[in-house]
Amino acid sequence: MSGVLAARKVRVDVPATTANLGPGFDTCGMAFAYTDTIEVEVFEAASGEQPSVRVDIQGEGADYLPRDERHLVVKALREAGRTFGLSADTGLHLTATNRIPQARGMGSSASAIVSGVTAAAALAGLDVAERAVRDQIFEISARLEGHPDNVAPAVYGGLTVSWKDADEFRTVQYPVSEDIHAWVFVPDFELSTQKAREALPETVPLKDALTNVSRVALLPAALGRADNALLFDATLDTLHQPYRAPLMQPSADLVQFFRTHGLASTISGAGPCVLLLHAGDITDTVRALADEQLSEAHWRMLHVPVDRAGVRAERIS
């Protein structure tokens, strides 16, 4: 082997994430304590044989996600393994327990990439809790994903604001009040990020851009102070959601319904999940409003705490 394995089997837990939070298009993200879990075991390929990959999947996506080298966790692990000095000739057994809905705007692809990169770091004996290691995981994952908005909160937890400076991805974290509660409404239909991006215009009116700039500047203060009035204003978007609404009209209608009741609501990521944020637990109120507007057969409601730890890894053997 070209690299020395410090572990043969590791477990990684990675949180779901939301991106944009309304006005912070491709920039803002936040993590939820609603995790996907993977276990990765590595073994030597027999002499002269190609390394085999076995993938077992439980939960979301189990009926259609690939079970070979095409699986996103495996691809990310292999790519990161080059950086961390792992051999490409090892066999892999991946067990994935998926809770994060696929193609719904909760960061499922970012979570898969982050978990694969983190698994590679842990197999190489690196301490994922160390900031320098996390920074490396973030940089590799953001490069593989192509944008950092979901990757950053998956790695670091909490609220993040990310950007690209020349060829380097950067991010900063902001504190989120313990009083902030989040609800995610998951519809029974999917929407690919690519299709959602294709709906966006090349240019937007200056007044819409100015609206978003002013609102996104409020987000860290609103979430840090747990100020519902600020939170309502800070989650207004005019830059991307209006153009994507026809692709997920039930979701757009639900956002508008909640906002007419004075609640901070927005599309989660590229959609079609709907995010609602509030200072204080108003689950009964949220559930009553949802029951008024939604068909139980087509939507799930998740009450998800904010995750402040980010990805976690442990050595099993």
PDB file of C-alpha atoms in Angstrom:
ATOM      1  CA  MET A   1       0.000   0.000   0.000  1.00  0.00           C
ATOM      2  CA  SER A   2       1.149   3.541  -0.710  1.00  0.00           C
ATOM      3  CA  GLY A   3      -0.437   4.772   2.519  1.00  0.00           C
ATOM      4  CA  VAL A   4      -0.637   3.344   6.001  1.00  0.00           C
ATOM      5  CA  LEU A   5      -4.110   2.784   7.390  1.00  0.00           C
ATOM      6  CA  ALA A   6      -4.477   3.869  10.996  1.00  0.00           C
ATOM      7  CA  ALA A   7      -7.938   2.292  11.175  1.00  0.00           C
ATOM      8  CA  ARG A   8      -9.747  -0.481   9.362  1.00  0.00           C
ATOM      9  CA  LYS A   9     -13.278   0.602  10.163  1.00  0.00           C
ATOM     10  CA  VAL A  10     -14.708   4.030  10.975  1.00  0.00           C
ATOM     11  CA  ARG A  11     -18.101   5.541  11.624  1.00  0.00           C
ATOM     12  CA  VAL A  12     -19.090   9.028  10.474  1.00  0.00           C
ATOM     13  CA  ASP A  13     -22.183  11.048  11.408  1.00  0.00           C
ATOM     14  CA  VAL A  14     -22.924  14.089   9.264  1.00  0.00           C
ATOM     15  CA  PRO A  15     -25.784  16.568   9.734  1.00  0.00           C
ATOM     16  CA  ALA A  16     -28.448  17.645   7.294  1.00  0.00           C
ATOM     17  CA  THR A  17     -28.119  21.235   6.181  1.00  0.00           C
ATOM     18  CA  THR A  18     -30.135  24.047   4.706  1.00  0.00           C
ATOM     19  CA  ALA A  19     -28.673  26.609   2.333  1.00  0.00           C
ATOM     20  CA  ASN A  20     -29.624  30.164   1.380  1.00  0.00           C
ATOM     21  CA  LEU A  21     -31.988  30.709   4.353  1.00  0.00           C
ATOM     22  CA  GLY A  22     -33.820  33.027   1.989  1.00  0.00           C
ATOM     23  CA  PRO A  23     -31.542  35.818   0.758  1.00  0.00           C
ATOM     24  CA  GLY A  24     -28.117  34.184   1.242  1.00  0.00           C
ATOM     25  CA  PHE A  25     -28.043  32.519  -2.163  1.00  0.00           C
ATOM     26  CA  ASP A  26     -25.085  30.121  -2.527  1.00  0.00           C
ATOM     27  CA  THR A  27     -23.557  31.708   0.579  1.00  0.00           C
ATOM     28  CA  CYS A  28     -25.396  31.002   3.845  1.00  0.00           C
ATOM     29  CA  GLY A  29     -25.978  27.602   5.386  1.00  0.00           C
ATOM     30  CA  MET A  30     -27.038  26.045   8.670  1.00  0.00           C
ATOM     31  CA  ALA A  31     -26.784  22.521  10.084  1.00  0.00           C
ATOM     32  CA  PHE A  32     -29.529  20.447  11.687  1.00  0.00           C
ATOM     33  CA  ALA A  33     -29.262  17.658  14.243  1.00  0.00           C
ATOM     34  CA  TYR A  34     -30.747  15.204  11.749  1.00  0.00           C
ATOM     35  CA  THR A  35     -27.983  12.947  10.562  1.00  0.00           C
ATOM     36  CA  ASP A  36     -26.884  10.434   7.994  1.00  0.00           C
ATOM     37  CA  THR A  37     -24.531   7.758   9.326  1.00  0.00           C
ATOM     38  CA  ILE A  38     -21.962   5.740   7.420  1.00  0.00           C
ATOM     39  CA  GLU A  39     -19.617   2.957   8.428  1.00  0.00           C
ATOM     40  CA  VAL A  40     -16.656   2.241   6.173  1.00  0.00           C
ATOM     41  CA  GLU A  41     -14.516  -0.875   6.419  1.00  0.00           C
ATOM     42  CA  VAL A  42     -11.420  -1.295   4.254  1.00  0.00           C
ATOM     43  CA  PHE A  43      -9.653  -4.500   3.281  1.00  0.00           C
ATOM     44  CA  GLU A  44      -6.796  -5.611   1.062  1.00  0.00           C
ATOM     45  CA  ALA A  45      -7.668  -6.788  -2.420  1.00  0.00           C
ATOM     46  CA  ALA A  46      -6.425 -10.261  -3.238  1.00  0.00           C
ATOM     47  CA  SER A  47      -3.229 -10.348  -5.264  1.00  0.00           C
ATOM     48  CA  GLY A  48      -3.913  -9.587  -8.917  1.00  0.00           C
ATOM     49  CA  GLU A  49      -7.573  -8.723  -8.299  1.00  0.00           C
ATOM     50  CA  GLN A  50      -9.339  -5.411  -8.649  1.00  0.00           C
ATOM     51  CA  PRO A  51     -10.437  -3.902  -5.311  1.00  0.00           C
ATOM     52  CA  SER A  52     -14.105  -4.606  -4.701  1.00  0.00           C
ATOM     53  CA  VAL A  53     -16.719  -2.229  -3.356  1.00  0.00           C
ATOM     54  CA  ARG A  54     -19.784  -3.329  -1.459  1.00  0.00           C
ATOM     55  CA  VAL A  55     -22.458  -0.788  -0.558  1.00  0.00           C
ATOM     56  CA  ASP A  56     -25.398  -1.443   1.755  1.00  0.00           C
ATOM     57  CA  ILE A  57     -28.023   1.297   2.050  1.00  0.00           C
ATOM     58  CA  GLN A  58     -30.855   1.712   4.519  1.00  0.00           C
ATOM     59  CA  GLY A  59     -33.397   4.513   4.556  1.00  0.00           C
ATOM     60  CA  GLU A  60     -33.632   7.378   2.073  1.00  0.00           C
ATOM     61  CA  GLY A  61     -32.564   6.492  -1.455  1.00  0.00           C
ATOM     62  CA  ALA A  62     -32.144   2.788  -0.711  1.00  0.00           C
ATOM     63  CA  ASP A  63     -34.142   1.816  -3.788  1.00  0.00           C
ATOM     64  CA  TYR A  64     -32.164   3.797  -6.349  1.00  0.00           C
ATOM     65  CA  LEU A  65     -28.772   5.045  -5.101  1.00  0.00           C
ATOM     66  CA  PRO A  66     -25.796   3.224  -6.717  1.00  0.00           C
ATOM     67  CA  ARG A  67     -24.152   0.391  -4.802  1.00  0.00           C
ATOM     68  CA  ASP A  68     -20.709   0.495  -6.383  1.00  0.00           C
ATOM     69  CA  GLU A  69     -17.869   2.942  -7.103  1.00  0.00           C
ATOM     70  CA  ARG A  70     -20.422   5.445  -8.397  1.00  0.00           C
ATOM     71  CA  HIS A  71     -21.822   6.017  -4.903  1.00  0.00           C
ATOM     72  CA  LEU A  72     -21.013   9.593  -3.910  1.00  0.00           C
ATOM     73  CA  VAL A  73     -19.532   8.606  -0.542  1.00  0.00           C
ATOM     74  CA  VAL A  74     -17.182   6.137  -2.246  1.00  0.00           C
ATOM     75  CA  LYS A  75     -16.166   8.662  -4.911  1.00  0.00           C
ATOM     76  CA  ALA A  76     -15.447  11.319  -2.271  1.00  0.00           C
ATOM     77  CA  LEU A  77     -13.511   8.854  -0.113  1.00  0.00           C
ATOM     78  CA  ARG A  78     -11.374   7.735  -3.049  1.00  0.00           C
ATOM     79  CA  GLU A  79     -10.652  11.323  -4.077  1.00  0.00           C
ATOM     80  CA  ALA A  80      -9.794  12.464  -0.553  1.00  0.00           C
ATOM     81  CA  GLY A  81      -7.738   9.326  -0.018  1.00  0.00           C
ATOM     82  CA  ARG A  82      -5.196  10.653  -2.500  1.00  0.00           C
ATOM     83  CA  THR A  83      -4.674  13.707  -0.301  1.00  0.00           C
ATOM     84  CA  PHE A  84      -4.536  11.697   2.915  1.00  0.00           C
ATOM     85  CA  GLY A  85      -2.153   9.069   1.543  1.00  0.00           C
ATOM     86  CA  LEU A  86      -4.554   6.135   1.277  1.00  0.00           C
ATOM     87  CA  SER A  87      -4.118   3.496  -1.382  1.00  0.00           C
ATOM     88  CA  ALA A  88      -6.603   3.310  -4.228  1.00  0.00           C
ATOM     89  CA  ASP A  89      -6.141  -0.477  -4.222  1.00  0.00           C
ATOM     90  CA  THR A  90      -8.107  -1.179  -1.038  1.00  0.00           C
ATOM     91  CA  GLY A  91     -11.520  -2.782  -1.060  1.00  0.00           C
ATOM     92  CA  LEU A  92     -14.365  -0.979   0.670  1.00  0.00           C
ATOM     93  CA  HIS A  93     -17.514  -2.001   2.483  1.00  0.00           C
ATOM     94  CA  LEU A  94     -19.801   0.993   2.946  1.00  0.00           C
ATOM     95  CA  THR A  95     -22.900   0.806   5.116  1.00  0.00           C
ATOM     96  CA  ALA A  96     -25.048   3.918   4.771  1.00  0.00           C
ATOM     97  CA  THR A  97     -28.006   4.717   7.003  1.00  0.00           C
ATOM     98  CA  ASN A  98     -29.741   7.653   5.358  1.00  0.00           C
ATOM     99  CA  ARG A  99     -32.231   9.918   7.104  1.00  0.00           C
ATOM    100  CA  ILE A 100     -31.670  13.033   4.992  1.00  0.00           C
ATOM    101  CA  PRO A 101     -34.204  13.213   2.129  1.00  0.00           C
ATOM    102  CA  GLN A 102     -32.657  13.022  -1.330  1.00  0.00           C
ATOM    103  CA  ALA A 103     -32.979  15.905  -3.826  1.00  0.00           C
ATOM    104  CA  ARG A 104     -35.149  17.940  -1.479  1.00  0.00           C
ATOM    105  CA  GLY A 105     -32.895  20.842  -0.455  1.00  0.00           C
ATOM    106  CA  MET A 106     -31.476  19.420   2.779  1.00  0.00           C
ATOM    107  CA  GLY A 107     -27.906  18.944   1.609  1.00  0.00           C
ATOM    108  CA  SER A 108     -27.944  15.206   0.891  1.00  0.00           C
ATOM    109  CA  SER A 109     -25.154  15.398  -1.705  1.00  0.00           C
ATOM    110  CA  ALA A 110     -23.005  17.669   0.472  1.00  0.00           C
ATOM    111  CA  SER A 111     -23.520  15.319   3.407  1.00  0.00           C
ATOM    112  CA  ALA A 112     -22.441  12.337   1.298  1.00  0.00           C
ATOM    113  CA  ILE A 113     -19.320  14.131   0.108  1.00  0.00           C
ATOM    114  CA  VAL A 114     -18.397  15.380   3.584  1.00  0.00           C
ATOM    115  CA  SER A 115     -18.903  11.927   5.088  1.00  0.00           C
ATOM    116  CA  GLY A 116     -16.696  10.307   2.436  1.00  0.00           C
ATOM    117  CA  VAL A 117     -13.909  12.860   2.865  1.00  0.00           C
ATOM    118  CA  THR A 118     -14.161  12.625   6.651  1.00  0.00           C
ATOM    119  CA  ALA A 119     -14.016   8.826   6.510  1.00  0.00           C
ATOM    120  CA  ALA A 120     -10.805   9.048   4.484  1.00  0.00           C
ATOM    121  CA  ALA A 121      -9.287  11.408   7.065  1.00  0.00           C
ATOM    122  CA  ALA A 122     -10.296   9.124   9.934  1.00  0.00           C
ATOM    123  CA  LEU A 123      -8.931   6.019   8.192  1.00  0.00           C
ATOM    124  CA  ALA A 124      -5.632   7.867   7.791  1.00  0.00           C
ATOM    125  CA  GLY A 125      -5.527   8.473  11.543  1.00  0.00           C
ATOM    126  CA  LEU A 126      -6.312  12.194  11.517  1.00  0.00           C
ATOM    127  CA  ASP A 127      -8.269  13.728  14.398  1.00  0.00           C
ATOM    128  CA  VAL A 128     -11.416  15.115  12.809  1.00  0.00           C
ATOM    129  CA  ALA A 129     -12.059  17.243  15.898  1.00  0.00           C
ATOM    130  CA  GLU A 130      -8.955  19.327  15.154  1.00  0.00           C
ATOM    131  CA  ARG A 131      -9.667  22.604  13.384  1.00  0.00           C
ATOM    132  CA  ALA A 132      -6.849  22.174  10.870  1.00  0.00           C
ATOM    133  CA  VAL A 133      -8.216  18.775   9.836  1.00  0.00           C
ATOM    134  CA  ARG A 134     -11.740  20.163   9.525  1.00  0.00           C
ATOM    135  CA  ASP A 135     -10.427  22.991   7.379  1.00  0.00           C
ATOM    136  CA  GLN A 136      -8.857  20.419   5.075  1.00  0.00           C
ATOM    137  CA  ILE A 137     -12.084  18.392   4.970  1.00  0.00           C
ATOM    138  CA  PHE A 138     -13.995  21.570   4.116  1.00  0.00           C
ATOM    139  CA  GLU A 139     -11.644  22.565   1.306  1.00  0.00           C
ATOM    140  CA  ILE A 140     -11.664  19.107  -0.317  1.00  0.00           C
ATOM    141  CA  SER A 141     -15.436  18.705   0.067  1.00  0.00           C
ATOM    142  CA  ALA A 142     -16.232  22.163  -1.299  1.00  0.00           C
ATOM    143  CA  ARG A 143     -14.012  21.513  -4.308  1.00  0.00           C
ATOM    144  CA  LEU A 144     -15.770  18.208  -4.995  1.00  0.00           C
ATOM    145  CA  GLU A 145     -19.242  19.701  -4.489  1.00  0.00           C
ATOM    146  CA  GLY A 146     -18.422  22.825  -6.477  1.00  0.00           C
ATOM    147  CA  HIS A 147     -19.895  25.280  -3.977  1.00  0.00           C
ATOM    148  CA  PRO A 148     -19.532  25.608  -0.198  1.00  0.00           C
ATOM    149  CA  ASP A 149     -22.947  26.670   1.111  1.00  0.00           C
ATOM    150  CA  ASN A 150     -24.080  23.219   2.313  1.00  0.00           C
ATOM    151  CA  VAL A 151     -20.603  21.808   2.823  1.00  0.00           C
ATOM    152  CA  ALA A 152     -19.549  24.396   5.419  1.00  0.00           C
ATOM    153  CA  PRO A 153     -22.344  23.783   7.954  1.00  0.00           C
ATOM    154  CA  ALA A 154     -22.024  20.024   7.443  1.00  0.00           C
ATOM    155  CA  VAL A 155     -18.353  20.271   8.427  1.00  0.00           C
ATOM    156  CA  TYR A 156     -18.468  22.915  11.162  1.00  0.00           C
ATOM    157  CA  GLY A 157     -22.094  23.001  12.325  1.00  0.00           C
ATOM    158  CA  GLY A 158     -24.158  26.071  13.162  1.00  0.00           C
ATOM    159  CA  LEU A 159     -24.626  29.029  10.819  1.00  0.00           C
ATOM    160  CA  THR A 160     -21.955  29.588   8.186  1.00  0.00           C
ATOM    161  CA  VAL A 161     -21.307  32.209   5.532  1.00  0.00           C
ATOM    162  CA  SER A 162     -19.050  30.976   2.738  1.00  0.00           C
ATOM    163  CA  TRP A 163     -17.412  32.303  -0.391  1.00  0.00           C
ATOM    164  CA  LYS A 164     -14.699  31.557  -2.927  1.00  0.00           C
ATOM    165  CA  ASP A 165     -11.553  33.692  -2.986  1.00  0.00           C
ATOM    166  CA  ALA A 166      -9.608  33.003  -6.185  1.00  0.00           C
ATOM    167  CA  ASP A 167      -9.218  29.194  -6.062  1.00  0.00           C
ATOM    168  CA  GLU A 168      -9.778  28.861  -2.319  1.00  0.00           C
ATOM    169  CA  PHE A 169     -13.056  28.272  -0.521  1.00  0.00           C
ATOM    170  CA  ARG A 170     -13.528  30.244   2.690  1.00  0.00           C
ATOM    171  CA  THR A 171     -16.117  30.246   5.472  1.00  0.00           C
ATOM    172  CA  VAL A 172     -16.912  31.904   8.793  1.00  0.00           C
ATOM    173  CA  GLN A 173     -19.236  30.736  11.564  1.00  0.00           C
ATOM    174  CA  TYR A 174     -21.801  32.711  13.508  1.00  0.00           C
ATOM    175  CA  PRO A 175     -23.464  31.722  16.789  1.00  0.00           C
ATOM    176  CA  VAL A 176     -27.092  30.623  16.698  1.00  0.00           C
ATOM    177  CA  SER A 177     -29.213  31.226  19.781  1.00  0.00           C
ATOM    178  CA  GLU A 178     -30.338  28.163  21.722  1.00  0.00           C
ATOM    179  CA  ASP A 179     -33.874  29.579  21.429  1.00  0.00           C
ATOM    180  CA  ILE A 180     -33.980  29.115  17.649  1.00  0.00           C
ATOM    181  CA  HIS A 181     -36.233  26.285  16.479  1.00  0.00           C
ATOM    182  CA  ALA A 182     -36.479  24.953  12.944  1.00  0.00           C
ATOM    183  CA  TRP A 183     -39.168  22.991  11.147  1.00  0.00           C
ATOM    184  CA  VAL A 184     -38.676  21.443   7.727  1.00  0.00           C
ATOM    185  CA  PHE A 185     -41.604  20.398   5.554  1.00  0.00           C
ATOM    186  CA  VAL A 186     -40.674  17.611   3.159  1.00  0.00           C
ATOM    187  CA  PRO A 187     -42.916  17.085   0.107  1.00  0.00           C
ATOM    188  CA  ASP A 188     -43.291  13.820  -1.757  1.00  0.00           C
ATOM    189  CA  PHE A 189     -41.676  15.181  -4.924  1.00  0.00           C
ATOM    190  CA  GLU A 190     -38.051  15.888  -5.794  1.00  0.00           C
ATOM    191  CA  LEU A 191     -36.303  18.738  -7.573  1.00  0.00           C
ATOM    192  CA  SER A 192     -32.747  18.515  -8.846  1.00  0.00           C
ATOM    193  CA  THR A 193     -30.400  21.364  -7.993  1.00  0.00           C
ATOM    194  CA  GLN A 194     -29.392  21.583 -11.657  1.00  0.00           C
ATOM    195  CA  LYS A 195     -32.983  22.079 -12.786  1.00  0.00           C
ATOM    196  CA  ALA A 196     -33.510  24.696 -10.074  1.00  0.00           C
ATOM    197  CA  ARG A 197     -30.393  26.562 -11.243  1.00  0.00           C
ATOM    198  CA  GLU A 198     -31.510  26.491 -14.855  1.00  0.00           C
ATOM    199  CA  ALA A 199     -34.604  28.476 -13.864  1.00  0.00           C
ATOM    200  CA  LEU A 200     -32.538  31.475 -12.753  1.00  0.00           C
ATOM    201  CA  PRO A 201     -32.088  34.501 -15.028  1.00  0.00           C
ATOM    202  CA  GLU A 202     -28.698  35.882 -16.034  1.00  0.00           C
ATOM    203  CA  THR A 203     -29.583  39.319 -14.635  1.00  0.00           C
ATOM    204  CA  VAL A 204     -31.971  40.610 -11.960  1.00  0.00           C
ATOM    205  CA  PRO A 205     -33.377  44.079 -11.220  1.00  0.00           C
ATOM    206  CA  LEU A 206     -31.127  46.260  -9.082  1.00  0.00           C
ATOM    207  CA  LYS A 207     -33.864  46.751  -6.483  1.00  0.00           C
ATOM    208  CA  ASP A 208     -34.110  42.978  -5.993  1.00  0.00           C
ATOM    209  CA  ALA A 209     -30.362  42.673  -5.536  1.00  0.00           C
ATOM    210  CA  LEU A 210     -30.410  45.520  -3.006  1.00  0.00           C
ATOM    211  CA  THR A 211     -33.263  43.877  -1.117  1.00  0.00           C
ATOM    212  CA  ASN A 212     -31.276  40.678  -0.755  1.00  0.00           C
ATOM    213  CA  VAL A 213     -28.087  42.455   0.288  1.00  0.00           C
ATOM    214  CA  SER A 214     -29.909  44.251   3.092  1.00  0.00           C
ATOM    215  CA  ARG A 215     -31.730  41.123   4.260  1.00  0.00           C
ATOM    216  CA  VAL A 216     -28.769  38.753   4.240  1.00  0.00           C
ATOM    217  CA  ALA A 217     -26.814  41.214   6.374  1.00  0.00           C
ATOM    218  CA  LEU A 218     -29.518  40.786   9.033  1.00  0.00           C
ATOM    219  CA  LEU A 219     -29.358  36.985   9.192  1.00  0.00           C
ATOM    220  CA  PRO A 220     -26.509  36.509  11.699  1.00  0.00           C
ATOM    221  CA  ALA A 221     -28.032  39.102  14.043  1.00  0.00           C
ATOM    222  CA  ALA A 222     -31.526  37.636  13.759  1.00  0.00           C
ATOM    223  CA  LEU A 223     -30.360  34.077  14.481  1.00  0.00           C
ATOM    224  CA  GLY A 224     -27.910  35.135  17.162  1.00  0.00           C
ATOM    225  CA  ARG A 225     -30.401  37.306  19.038  1.00  0.00           C
ATOM    226  CA  ALA A 226     -33.414  35.033  18.464  1.00  0.00           C
ATOM    227  CA  ASP A 227     -35.383  38.090  17.340  1.00  0.00           C
ATOM    228  CA  ASN A 228     -38.511  36.984  15.465  1.00  0.00           C
ATOM    229  CA  ALA A 229     -39.183  40.383  13.900  1.00  0.00           C
ATOM    230  CA  LEU A 230     -35.648  40.504  12.532  1.00  0.00           C
ATOM    231  CA  LEU A 231     -35.854  36.854  11.488  1.00  0.00           C
ATOM    232  CA  PHE A 232     -38.976  37.508   9.438  1.00  0.00           C
ATOM    233  CA  ASP A 233     -37.324  40.388   7.586  1.00  0.00           C
ATOM    234  CA  ALA A 234     -34.000  38.560   7.258  1.00  0.00           C
ATOM    235  CA  THR A 235     -35.507  35.568   5.431  1.00  0.00           C
ATOM    236  CA  LEU A 236     -37.098  37.567   2.606  1.00  0.00           C
ATOM    237  CA  ASP A 237     -35.713  36.688  -0.823  1.00  0.00           C
ATOM    238  CA  THR A 238     -36.282  38.315  -4.203  1.00  0.00           C
ATOM    239  CA  LEU A 239     -33.243  36.911  -5.998  1.00  0.00           C
ATOM    240  CA  HIS A 240     -33.950  33.238  -6.680  1.00  0.00           C
ATOM    241  CA  GLN A 241     -37.170  31.930  -5.120  1.00  0.00           C
ATOM    242  CA  PRO A 242     -39.589  33.854  -7.384  1.00  0.00           C
ATOM    243  CA  TYR A 243     -37.970  32.331 -10.470  1.00  0.00           C
ATOM    244  CA  ARG A 244     -37.987  28.810  -9.063  1.00  0.00           C
ATOM    245  CA  ALA A 245     -41.540  28.918  -7.732  1.00  0.00           C
ATOM    246  CA  PRO A 246     -43.171  27.385 -10.854  1.00  0.00           C
ATOM    247  CA  LEU A 247     -40.969  24.295 -10.409  1.00  0.00           C
ATOM    248  CA  MET A 248     -42.326  23.717  -6.889  1.00  0.00           C
ATOM    249  CA  GLN A 249     -45.543  25.690  -6.625  1.00  0.00           C
ATOM    250  CA  PRO A 250     -46.879  23.800  -3.562  1.00  0.00           C
ATOM    251  CA  SER A 251     -43.674  24.697  -1.705  1.00  0.00           C
ATOM    252  CA  ALA A 252     -43.803  28.342  -2.792  1.00  0.00           C
ATOM    253  CA  ASP A 253     -47.440  28.502  -1.708  1.00  0.00           C
ATOM    254  CA  LEU A 254     -46.576  27.075   1.713  1.00  0.00           C
ATOM    255  CA  VAL A 255     -43.811  29.647   2.223  1.00  0.00           C
ATOM    256  CA  GLN A 256     -46.224  32.437   1.362  1.00  0.00           C
ATOM    257  CA  PHE A 257     -48.897  30.953   3.653  1.00  0.00           C
ATOM    258  CA  PHE A 258     -46.547  30.903   6.637  1.00  0.00           C
ATOM    259  CA  ARG A 259     -45.291  34.407   5.905  1.00  0.00           C
ATOM    260  CA  THR A 260     -48.834  35.799   5.775  1.00  0.00           C
ATOM    261  CA  HIS A 261     -49.099  34.512   9.357  1.00  0.00           C
ATOM    262  CA  GLY A 262     -45.968  36.435  10.317  1.00  0.00           C
ATOM    263  CA  LEU A 263     -43.629  33.430  10.420  1.00  0.00           C
ATOM    264  CA  ALA A 264     -40.109  33.376   8.976  1.00  0.00           C
ATOM    265  CA  SER A 265     -40.312  30.833   6.185  1.00  0.00           C
ATOM    266  CA  THR A 266     -38.296  30.170   3.057  1.00  0.00           C
ATOM    267  CA  ILE A 267     -37.398  27.444   0.590  1.00  0.00           C
ATOM    268  CA  SER A 268     -34.666  25.183   1.960  1.00  0.00           C
ATOM    269  CA  GLY A 269     -31.734  25.244  -0.434  1.00  0.00           C
ATOM    270  CA  ALA A 270     -32.820  24.665  -4.017  1.00  0.00           C
ATOM    271  CA  GLY A 271     -36.038  23.100  -2.723  1.00  0.00           C
ATOM    272  CA  PRO A 272     -38.561  21.729  -2.648  1.00  0.00           C
ATOM    273  CA  CYS A 273     -38.407  21.454   1.178  1.00  0.00           C
ATOM    274  CA  VAL A 274     -39.806  24.410   3.104  1.00  0.00           C
ATOM    275  CA  LEU A 275     -37.984  25.828   6.125  1.00  0.00           C
ATOM    276  CA  LEU A 276     -39.614  27.668   9.020  1.00  0.00           C
ATOM    277  CA  LEU A 277     -37.557  29.380  11.737  1.00  0.00           C
ATOM    278  CA  HIS A 278     -38.782  30.803  15.025  1.00  0.00           C
ATOM    279  CA  ALA A 279     -37.429  31.897  18.388  1.00  0.00           C
ATOM    280  CA  GLY A 280     -39.256  29.681  20.851  1.00  0.00           C
ATOM    281  CA  ASP A 281     -41.007  26.354  20.404  1.00  0.00           C
ATOM    282  CA  ILE A 282     -44.349  26.876  18.664  1.00  0.00           C
ATOM    283  CA  THR A 283     -44.735  23.336  17.378  1.00  0.00           C
ATOM    284  CA  ASP A 284     -48.465  23.191  18.147  1.00  0.00           C
ATOM    285  CA  THR A 285     -49.075  26.417  16.221  1.00  0.00           C
ATOM    286  CA  VAL A 286     -46.930  25.281  13.306  1.00  0.00           C
ATOM    287  CA  ARG A 287     -48.652  21.904  13.197  1.00  0.00           C
ATOM    288  CA  ALA A 288     -52.113  23.503  13.262  1.00  0.00           C
ATOM    289  CA  LEU A 289     -51.213  25.830  10.397  1.00  0.00           C
ATOM    290  CA  ALA A 290     -49.670  22.968   8.433  1.00  0.00           C
ATOM    291  CA  ASP A 291     -52.770  20.828   8.932  1.00  0.00           C
ATOM    292  CA  GLU A 292     -54.848  23.693   7.576  1.00  0.00           C
ATOM    293  CA  GLN A 293     -52.757  24.013   4.433  1.00  0.00           C
ATOM    294  CA  LEU A 294     -51.289  20.585   3.688  1.00  0.00           C
ATOM    295  CA  SER A 295     -52.344  17.083   2.819  1.00  0.00           C
ATOM    296  CA  GLU A 296     -50.750  14.679   5.296  1.00  0.00           C
ATOM    297  CA  ALA A 297     -50.376  12.129   2.516  1.00  0.00           C
ATOM    298  CA  HIS A 298     -47.969  14.349   0.573  1.00  0.00           C
ATOM    299  CA  TRP A 299     -45.871  16.102   3.256  1.00  0.00           C
ATOM    300  CA  ARG A 300     -43.754  15.265   6.295  1.00  0.00           C
ATOM    301  CA  MET A 301     -43.007  17.751   9.061  1.00  0.00           C
ATOM    302  CA  LEU A 302     -39.648  17.557  10.853  1.00  0.00           C
ATOM    303  CA  HIS A 303     -38.886  19.576  13.998  1.00  0.00           C
ATOM    304  CA  VAL A 304     -35.094  19.715  13.846  1.00  0.00           C
ATOM    305  CA  PRO A 305     -32.709  21.306  16.373  1.00  0.00           C
ATOM    306  CA  VAL A 306     -29.752  23.307  15.118  1.00  0.00           C
ATOM    307  CA  ASP A 307     -26.566  21.216  15.029  1.00  0.00           C
ATOM    308  CA  ARG A 308     -23.567  23.116  16.378  1.00  0.00           C
ATOM    309  CA  ALA A 309     -20.931  20.362  16.176  1.00  0.00           C
ATOM    310  CA  GLY A 310     -20.766  19.442  12.498  1.00  0.00           C
ATOM    311  CA  VAL A 311     -19.426  16.144  11.195  1.00  0.00           C
ATOM    312  CA  ARG A 312     -18.218  13.580  13.733  1.00  0.00           C
ATOM    313  CA  ALA A 313     -16.071  10.482  13.279  1.00  0.00           C
ATOM    314  CA  GLU A 314     -14.959   7.588  15.447  1.00  0.00           C
ATOM    315  CA  ARG A 315     -12.651   4.656  14.946  1.00  0.00           C
ATOM    316  CA  ILE A 316     -14.367   1.282  15.329  1.00  0.00           C
ATOM    317  CA  SER A 317     -11.367  -0.945  14.645  1.00  0.00           C
TER     318      SER A 317
END
